[in-house]
Coordinates of C-alpha atoms in Angstrom, one line a residue:
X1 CA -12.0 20.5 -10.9
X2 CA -8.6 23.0 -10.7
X3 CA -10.8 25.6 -11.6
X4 CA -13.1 25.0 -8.4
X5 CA -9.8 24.4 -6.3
X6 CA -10.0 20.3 -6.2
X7 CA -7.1 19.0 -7.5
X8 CA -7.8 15.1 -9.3
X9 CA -5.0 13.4 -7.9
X10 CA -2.6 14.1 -5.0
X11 CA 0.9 13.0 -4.9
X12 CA 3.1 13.4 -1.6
X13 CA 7.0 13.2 -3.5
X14 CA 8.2 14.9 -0.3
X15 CA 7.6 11.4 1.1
X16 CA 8.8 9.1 -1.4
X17 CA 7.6 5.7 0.2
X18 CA 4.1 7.0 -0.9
X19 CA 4.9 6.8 -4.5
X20 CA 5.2 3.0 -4.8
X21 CA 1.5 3.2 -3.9
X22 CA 0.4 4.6 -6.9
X23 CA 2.7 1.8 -8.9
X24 CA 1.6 -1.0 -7.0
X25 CA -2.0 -0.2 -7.1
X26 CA -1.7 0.3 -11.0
X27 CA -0.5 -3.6 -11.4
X28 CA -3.3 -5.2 -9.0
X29 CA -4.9 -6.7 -11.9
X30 CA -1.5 -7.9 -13.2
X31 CA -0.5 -9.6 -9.8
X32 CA -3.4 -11.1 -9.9
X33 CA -3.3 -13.0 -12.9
X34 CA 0.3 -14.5 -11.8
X35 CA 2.3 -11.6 -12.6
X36 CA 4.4 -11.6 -9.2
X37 CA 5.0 -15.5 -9.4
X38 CA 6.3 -14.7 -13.3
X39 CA 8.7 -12.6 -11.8
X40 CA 10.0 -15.3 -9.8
X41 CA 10.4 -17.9 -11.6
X42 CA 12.0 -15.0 -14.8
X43 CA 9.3 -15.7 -17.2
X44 CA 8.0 -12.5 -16.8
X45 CA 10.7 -9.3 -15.7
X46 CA 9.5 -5.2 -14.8
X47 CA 11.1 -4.7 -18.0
X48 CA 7.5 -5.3 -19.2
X49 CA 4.7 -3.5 -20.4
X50 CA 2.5 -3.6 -17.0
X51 CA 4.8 -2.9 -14.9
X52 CA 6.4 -0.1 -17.2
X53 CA 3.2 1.7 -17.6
X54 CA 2.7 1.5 -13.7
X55 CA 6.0 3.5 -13.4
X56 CA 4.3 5.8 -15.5
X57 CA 1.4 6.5 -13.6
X58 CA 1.8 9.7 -11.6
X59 CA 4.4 11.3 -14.6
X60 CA 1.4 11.0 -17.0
X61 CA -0.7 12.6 -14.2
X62 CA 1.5 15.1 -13.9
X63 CA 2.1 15.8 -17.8
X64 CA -2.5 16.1 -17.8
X65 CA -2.4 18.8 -14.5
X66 CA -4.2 16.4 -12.7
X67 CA -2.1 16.7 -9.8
X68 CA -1.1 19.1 -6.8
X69 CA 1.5 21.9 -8.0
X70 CA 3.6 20.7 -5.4
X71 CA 3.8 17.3 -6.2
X72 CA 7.4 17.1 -5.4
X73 CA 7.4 18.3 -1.7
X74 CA 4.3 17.3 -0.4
X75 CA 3.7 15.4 2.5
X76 CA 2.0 12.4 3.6
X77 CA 0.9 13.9 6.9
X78 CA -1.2 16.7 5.2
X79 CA -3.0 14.4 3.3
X80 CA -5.9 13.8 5.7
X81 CA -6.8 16.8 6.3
X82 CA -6.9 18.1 2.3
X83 CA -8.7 15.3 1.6
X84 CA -11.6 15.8 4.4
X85 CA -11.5 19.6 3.6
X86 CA -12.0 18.9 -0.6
X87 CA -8.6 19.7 -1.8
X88 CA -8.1 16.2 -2.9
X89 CA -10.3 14.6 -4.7
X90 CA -8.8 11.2 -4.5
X91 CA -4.8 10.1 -2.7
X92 CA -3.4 6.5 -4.3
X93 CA -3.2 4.7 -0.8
X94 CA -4.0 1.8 1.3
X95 CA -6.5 1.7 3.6
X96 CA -4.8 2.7 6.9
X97 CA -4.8 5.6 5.7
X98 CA -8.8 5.2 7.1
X99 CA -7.2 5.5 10.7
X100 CA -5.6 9.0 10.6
X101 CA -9.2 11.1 9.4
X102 CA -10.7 13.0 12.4
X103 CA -14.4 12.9 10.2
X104 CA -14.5 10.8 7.4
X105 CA -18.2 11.6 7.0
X106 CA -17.1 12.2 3.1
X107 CA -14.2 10.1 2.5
X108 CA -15.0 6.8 0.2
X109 CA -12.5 3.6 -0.9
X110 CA -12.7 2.4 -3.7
X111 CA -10.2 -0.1 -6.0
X112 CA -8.6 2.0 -8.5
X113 CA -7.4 1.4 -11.4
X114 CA -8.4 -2.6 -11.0
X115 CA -10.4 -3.2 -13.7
X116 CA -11.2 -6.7 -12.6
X117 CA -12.1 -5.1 -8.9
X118 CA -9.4 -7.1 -7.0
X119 CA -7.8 -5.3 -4.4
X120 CA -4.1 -6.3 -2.9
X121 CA -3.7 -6.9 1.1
X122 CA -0.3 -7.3 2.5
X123 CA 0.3 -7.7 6.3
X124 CA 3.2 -4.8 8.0
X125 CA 4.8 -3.5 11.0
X126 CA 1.5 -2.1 11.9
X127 CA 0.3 -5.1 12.8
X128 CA 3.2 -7.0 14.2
X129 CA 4.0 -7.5 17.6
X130 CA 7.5 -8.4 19.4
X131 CA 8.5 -10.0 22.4
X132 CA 11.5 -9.4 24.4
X133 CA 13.4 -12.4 25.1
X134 CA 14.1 -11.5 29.2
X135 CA 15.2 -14.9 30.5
X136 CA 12.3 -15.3 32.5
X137 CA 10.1 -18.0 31.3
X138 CA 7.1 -17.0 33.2
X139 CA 7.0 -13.6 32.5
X140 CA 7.8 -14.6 28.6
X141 CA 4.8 -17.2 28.2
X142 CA 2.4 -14.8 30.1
X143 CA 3.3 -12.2 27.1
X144 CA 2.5 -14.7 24.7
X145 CA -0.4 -15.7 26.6
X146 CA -1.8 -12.0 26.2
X147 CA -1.3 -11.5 23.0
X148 CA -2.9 -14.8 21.7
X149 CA -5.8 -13.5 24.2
X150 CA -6.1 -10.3 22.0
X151 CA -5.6 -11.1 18.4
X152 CA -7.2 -15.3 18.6
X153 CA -8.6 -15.4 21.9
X154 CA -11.8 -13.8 23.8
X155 CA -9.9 -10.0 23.8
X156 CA -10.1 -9.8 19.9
X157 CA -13.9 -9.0 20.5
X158 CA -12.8 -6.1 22.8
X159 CA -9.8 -5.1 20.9
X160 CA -11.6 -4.7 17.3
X161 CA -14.4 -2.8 19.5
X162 CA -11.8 -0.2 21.3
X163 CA -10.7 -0.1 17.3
X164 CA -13.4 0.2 15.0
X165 CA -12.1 -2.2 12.9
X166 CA -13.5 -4.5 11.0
X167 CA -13.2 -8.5 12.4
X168 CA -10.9 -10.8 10.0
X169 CA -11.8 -14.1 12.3
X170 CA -14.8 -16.0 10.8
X171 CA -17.4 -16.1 13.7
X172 CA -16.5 -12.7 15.0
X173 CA -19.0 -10.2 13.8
X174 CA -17.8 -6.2 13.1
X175 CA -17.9 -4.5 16.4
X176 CA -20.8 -1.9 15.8
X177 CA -18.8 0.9 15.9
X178 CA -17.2 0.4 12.9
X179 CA -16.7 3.3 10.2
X180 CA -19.0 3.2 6.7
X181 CA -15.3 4.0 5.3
X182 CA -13.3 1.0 7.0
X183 CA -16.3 -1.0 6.3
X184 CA -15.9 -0.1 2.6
X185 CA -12.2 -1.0 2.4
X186 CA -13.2 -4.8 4.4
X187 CA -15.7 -5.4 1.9
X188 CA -13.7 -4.9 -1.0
X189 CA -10.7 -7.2 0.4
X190 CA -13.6 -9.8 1.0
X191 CA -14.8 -9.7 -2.4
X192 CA -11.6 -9.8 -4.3
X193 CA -8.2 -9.7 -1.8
X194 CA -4.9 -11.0 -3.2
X195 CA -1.6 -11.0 -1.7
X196 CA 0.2 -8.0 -2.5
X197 CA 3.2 -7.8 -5.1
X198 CA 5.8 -7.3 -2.0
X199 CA 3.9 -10.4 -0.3
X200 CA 4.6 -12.6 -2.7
X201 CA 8.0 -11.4 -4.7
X202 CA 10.8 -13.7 -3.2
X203 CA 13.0 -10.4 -3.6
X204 CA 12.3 -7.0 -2.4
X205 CA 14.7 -4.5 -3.5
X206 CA 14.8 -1.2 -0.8
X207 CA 15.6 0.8 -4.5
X208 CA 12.1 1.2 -5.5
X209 CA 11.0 4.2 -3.7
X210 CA 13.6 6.2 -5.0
X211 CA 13.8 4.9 -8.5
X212 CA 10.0 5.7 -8.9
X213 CA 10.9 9.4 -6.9
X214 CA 13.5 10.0 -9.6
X215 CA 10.7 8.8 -12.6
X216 CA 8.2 11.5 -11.3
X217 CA 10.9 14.5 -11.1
X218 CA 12.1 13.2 -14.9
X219 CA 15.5 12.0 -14.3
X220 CA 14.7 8.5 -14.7
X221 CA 11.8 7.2 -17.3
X222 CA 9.7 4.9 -16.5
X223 CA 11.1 2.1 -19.2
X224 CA 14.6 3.1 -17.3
X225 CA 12.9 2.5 -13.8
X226 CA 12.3 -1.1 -14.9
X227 CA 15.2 -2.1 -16.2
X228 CA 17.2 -0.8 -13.1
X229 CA 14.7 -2.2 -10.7
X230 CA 14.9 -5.8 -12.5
X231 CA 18.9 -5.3 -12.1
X232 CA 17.9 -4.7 -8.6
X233 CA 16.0 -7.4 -8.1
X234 CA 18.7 -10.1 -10.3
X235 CA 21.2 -9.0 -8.0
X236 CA 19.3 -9.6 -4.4
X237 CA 18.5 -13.4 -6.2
X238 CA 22.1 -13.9 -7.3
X239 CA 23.2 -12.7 -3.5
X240 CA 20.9 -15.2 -2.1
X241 CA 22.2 -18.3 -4.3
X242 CA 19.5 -18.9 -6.9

C-alpha cells in the first residue's frame, strides 16, 4: 500500500488528543465486558493486559511502517482531506469526524478492532448547550422553551433535516438527506452501542493524552503508561474521598 502511496494507518501526534482514540477504540471489547466498572470498584487497574496492549497500539504500528512518516507532527485538520484524496487508508476516530468531509462518496465506518462488533458512544461539548443565567425569567424560560422545541420537541424534525443526521428519538425517522457514511456510523451504534470508557470511569485523569503522546515518540512504554495513568487515576479517587 506505501508502495502505491496509501499509507495503512494515520496518526495526527501533532494533535495529541487524537491519540487516545486509537487506545480507546482498541479496549471497546474490553469496556464492554465490565472492564470500565472493574476499574472502579479496583478489581481490575490499566496496569493490565488490555489496557497495556491498547497503549501499544499505534507504537506497534509504527515499529510495522504502517503509518504516515510524520506521525509525530501531523494534524487533525488535514485528515479529511488525505483521507478523501487516498492518502489514508483508514484514521482511528469517532464519527464526527463524518461532518468535516466535503465528498465522502468513498469514505466507510466501520468498528475496528472490536472483535465482538460493539462500538462505544459517549455524549461531548458538541452536543451540549448552555444557558445564560440573565435575571430575566421570561427571556430565560423562552431559551429553554427553544431548545426543548429543537432537540425533543416538533424542531428536532427540522433540525436533523438542516443536519443530515441521523434521528436518535424512537418515532422520528432519518431525514432523507442523510449521508450513506453517517448512516453507516448510526447503524453500528444501534446494533452494538455502549457507553464509552470516559462515560462511565468515575475518574478522568486530563494526563492521558500526553502520557499516550510520550508512548508513541518512545519515552514512555506502554506498561509505563499504565502504571502512571492508574497513579493518575488513584490520586483523582483519593482527592475526591473514596
Amino acid at each position: 500500500m506505501k508502495a502505491a502511496g496509501v499509507t495503512p494507518f494515520g496518526i495526527t501526534g501533532g494533535d495529541s488528543w487524537t491519540g487516545q482514540i486509537g487506545f480507546i477504540s482498541a479496549v471497546t471489547d474490553t469496556v464492554a465486558d465490565g472492564g470500565a466498572e472493574a476499574v472502579n470498584d479496583g478489581t481490575a487497574s490499566f496496569t493490565d493486559a488490555p489496557f497495556v496492549e491498547a497503549a501499544a497500539v499505534n507504537p506497534e504500528r509504527v515499529s510495522k511502517q504502517w503509518v504516515n512518516d510524520d506521525y509525530l507532527t501531523a494534524l487533525y485538520a488535514d485528515v479529511p482531506q488525505k483521507l478523501q484524496d487516498g492518502n489514508f487508508a483508514m484514521y482511528p476516530m469517532a464519527s464526527w469526524l463524518s461532518a468535516s468531509f466535503t465528498d465522502a462518496s468513498n469514505i466507510g465506518f466501520f468498528t475496528y478492532p472490536s472483535s465482538s462488533g460493539k462500538v462505544q458512544w459517549q455524549s461531548s461539548n458538541n452536543a451540549s448547550v448552555q444557558l445564560p443565567k440573565t435575571g430575566d425569567s421570561a427571556k430565560e424560560a423562552a431559551a429553554r422553551d427553544f431548545v426543548n422545541y429543537l432537540t425533543v420537541g416538533d424542531g428536532y424534525k427540522a433540525l436533523i433535516a438542516a443536519s443530515g443526521e441521523p434521528s436518535i428519538i424512537e418515532g422520528v425517522d432519518d431525514p432523507a438527506a442523510i449521508t450513506p457514511l453517517a448512516k453507516a456510523a448510526a447503524d453500528a451504534f444501534a446494533a452494538g452501542g455502549v457507553a464509552s470508557l470516559d462515560q462511565q470511569l468515575l475518574y478522568s485523569p486530563s494526563e492521558r493524552a500526553t502520557l499516550l503522546g510520550s508512548v508513541l515518540a518512545g519515552t514512555l512504554t506502554p506498561k509505563e503508561f499504565g502504571a502512571q495513568y492508574q497513579d493518575a487515576f488513584d490520586k483523582l479517587k483519593a482527592l475526591q474521598g473514596n
